[in-house]
mmCIF file of C-alpha atoms in Angstrom:
data_model
loop_
_atom_site.group_PDB
_atom_site.id
_atom_site.type_symbol
_atom_site.label_atom_id
_atom_site.label_comp_id
_atom_site.label_asym_id
_atom_site.label_seq_id
_atom_site.Cartn_x
_atom_site.Cartn_y
_atom_site.Cartn_z
ATOM 1 C CA MET A 1 43.192 36.085 -8.916
ATOM 2 C CA SER A 2 44.973 37.162 -12.094
ATOM 3 C CA PRO A 3 48.695 36.515 -12.540
ATOM 4 C CA THR A 4 49.421 40.251 -12.570
ATOM 5 C CA GLU A 5 47.569 40.922 -9.322
ATOM 6 C CA HIS A 6 49.806 41.140 -6.248
ATOM 7 C CA THR A 7 48.751 40.403 -2.711
ATOM 8 C CA THR A 8 50.825 41.507 0.208
ATOM 9 C CA ILE A 9 51.092 39.614 3.461
ATOM 10 C CA SER A 10 52.040 41.178 6.739
ATOM 11 C CA PRO A 11 54.717 39.434 8.824
ATOM 12 C CA SER A 12 52.077 38.382 11.356
ATOM 13 C CA ASN A 13 49.938 36.823 8.603
ATOM 14 C CA LEU A 14 53.001 35.069 7.211
ATOM 15 C CA GLN A 15 53.628 33.593 10.648
ATOM 16 C CA LEU A 16 49.986 32.440 10.760
ATOM 17 C CA ILE A 17 50.458 30.650 7.434
ATOM 18 C CA ILE A 18 53.652 28.965 8.639
ATOM 19 C CA ASP A 19 51.989 27.927 11.907
ATOM 20 C CA ALA A 20 48.945 26.591 10.034
ATOM 21 C CA LEU A 21 51.159 24.519 7.736
ATOM 22 C CA GLY A 22 53.028 23.138 10.742
ATOM 23 C CA ASP A 23 49.769 22.273 12.496
ATOM 24 C CA TYR A 24 48.454 20.622 9.329
ATOM 25 C CA ALA A 25 51.629 18.550 9.020
ATOM 26 C CA ARG A 26 51.344 17.364 12.636
ATOM 27 C CA ARG A 27 47.662 16.456 12.313
ATOM 28 C CA MET A 28 48.118 14.623 9.014
ATOM 29 C CA GLY A 29 51.364 12.942 10.018
ATOM 30 C CA ILE A 30 53.259 14.530 7.155
ATOM 31 C CA ASP A 31 57.013 14.796 7.355
ATOM 32 C CA PHE A 32 57.713 17.974 5.415
ATOM 33 C CA THR A 33 61.406 17.119 5.236
ATOM 34 C CA GLN A 34 60.453 14.281 2.879
ATOM 35 C CA ASN A 35 57.755 16.174 0.977
ATOM 36 C CA SER A 36 58.037 17.827 -2.440
ATOM 37 C CA PHE A 37 55.672 20.613 -1.366
ATOM 38 C CA ALA A 38 58.053 21.535 1.448
ATOM 39 C CA GLU A 39 60.904 21.738 -1.049
ATOM 40 C CA GLU A 40 58.829 24.133 -3.158
ATOM 41 C CA LEU A 41 58.066 26.207 -0.064
ATOM 42 C CA GLN A 42 61.766 26.453 0.764
ATOM 43 C CA ARG A 43 62.471 27.851 -2.694
ATOM 44 C CA THR A 44 59.989 30.697 -2.200
ATOM 45 C CA ASN A 45 61.455 34.090 -1.436
ATOM 46 C CA THR A 46 58.433 36.227 -0.635
ATOM 47 C CA PRO A 47 55.048 35.909 1.022
ATOM 48 C CA ASN A 48 53.460 36.420 -2.403
ATOM 49 C CA ASP A 49 55.346 33.378 -3.686
ATOM 50 C CA ILE A 50 53.902 31.349 -0.808
ATOM 51 C CA LEU A 51 50.389 32.534 -1.626
ATOM 52 C CA LYS A 52 50.911 31.704 -5.291
ATOM 53 C CA LEU A 53 52.116 28.220 -4.403
ATOM 54 C CA LEU A 54 49.138 27.625 -2.114
ATOM 55 C CA GLN A 55 46.750 28.859 -4.814
ATOM 56 C CA GLN A 56 48.289 26.436 -7.315
ATOM 57 C CA ARG A 57 47.759 23.579 -4.863
ATOM 58 C CA GLU A 58 44.165 24.687 -4.330
ATOM 59 C CA GLU A 59 43.496 24.747 -8.075
ATOM 60 C CA ALA A 60 45.038 21.287 -8.488
ATOM 61 C CA PHE A 61 42.857 19.928 -5.679
ATOM 62 C CA ILE A 62 39.700 21.436 -7.182
ATOM 63 C CA LYS A 63 40.515 19.865 -10.555
ATOM 64 C CA PHE A 64 41.153 16.504 -8.871
ATOM 65 C CA ARG A 65 37.914 16.691 -6.896
ATOM 66 C CA ASN A 66 35.834 17.687 -9.919
ATOM 67 C CA ARG A 67 37.372 14.939 -12.054
ATOM 68 C CA ASN A 68 36.174 12.316 -9.577
ATOM 69 C CA ARG A 69 32.734 13.879 -9.162
ATOM 70 C CA THR A 70 31.104 11.259 -11.424
ATOM 71 C CA LEU A 71 31.757 8.469 -8.939
ATOM 72 C CA ILE A 72 30.465 10.576 -6.058
ATOM 73 C CA ASN A 73 27.337 11.486 -8.030
ATOM 74 C CA CYS A 74 26.672 7.787 -8.730
ATOM 75 C CA PHE A 75 26.805 6.871 -5.048
ATOM 76 C CA SER A 76 24.977 9.904 -3.662
ATOM 77 C CA PRO A 77 21.414 8.552 -4.202
ATOM 78 C CA ALA A 78 22.328 5.210 -2.599
ATOM 79 C CA VAL A 79 23.678 6.685 0.631
ATOM 80 C CA PRO A 80 20.320 7.798 2.134
ATOM 81 C CA VAL A 81 18.739 4.445 1.242
ATOM 82 C CA LEU A 82 21.610 2.504 2.821
ATOM 83 C CA HIS A 83 21.483 4.736 5.885
ATOM 84 C CA ILE A 84 17.766 4.028 6.405
ATOM 85 C CA PHE A 85 18.298 0.299 5.781
ATOM 86 C CA SER A 86 21.171 0.216 8.263
ATOM 87 C CA GLN A 87 19.114 2.037 10.862
ATOM 88 C CA LYS A 88 16.158 -0.365 10.463
ATOM 89 C CA LEU A 89 18.451 -3.377 10.566
ATOM 90 C CA GLY A 90 20.045 -2.047 13.748
ATOM 91 C CA ASP A 91 16.604 -1.560 15.305
ATOM 92 C CA ALA A 92 15.619 -5.128 14.413
ATOM 93 C CA VAL A 93 18.843 -6.580 15.807
ATOM 94 C CA SER A 94 18.390 -4.714 19.074
ATOM 95 C CA LEU A 95 14.979 -6.413 19.542
ATOM 96 C CA VAL A 96 16.548 -9.859 19.401
ATOM 97 C CA SER A 97 18.085 -10.985 22.650
ATOM 98 C CA PHE A 98 20.270 -14.010 23.073
ATOM 99 C CA LYS A 99 20.085 -15.646 26.456
ATOM 100 C CA ALA A 100 22.966 -17.942 27.234
ATOM 101 C CA PRO A 101 22.711 -20.320 30.178
ATOM 102 C CA LEU A 102 24.541 -18.976 33.183
ATOM 103 C CA SER A 103 25.659 -22.425 34.261
ATOM 104 C CA PHE A 104 25.696 -25.852 32.757
ATOM 105 C CA SER A 105 26.191 -29.291 34.083
ATOM 106 C CA VAL A 106 28.592 -31.815 32.642
ATOM 107 C CA PRO A 107 27.300 -35.417 32.606
ATOM 108 C CA MET A 108 29.601 -37.855 34.322
#
């Protein structure tokens, strides 16, 4: 979306955005009264400002995710191997049974 492009939000869609943010805060355990993002939201005057703010957060997240992609790419080949190893190890452990004596006698 270019900076000059304007998107309009209907009041019902604005309410959906507000409800979604509230639901997100509850699920994530975020207290928006102590959050800088909430302060930015309070300073917005129009639905377009809210959309712009959300788009900025999305762009920041994408940059963050892509910056850390190298680490993810390093571990990606190891995950299937570890998964298979874990599965085989679990199968082997399930074949072993430990039988403890049900009762024991104490010498006197």
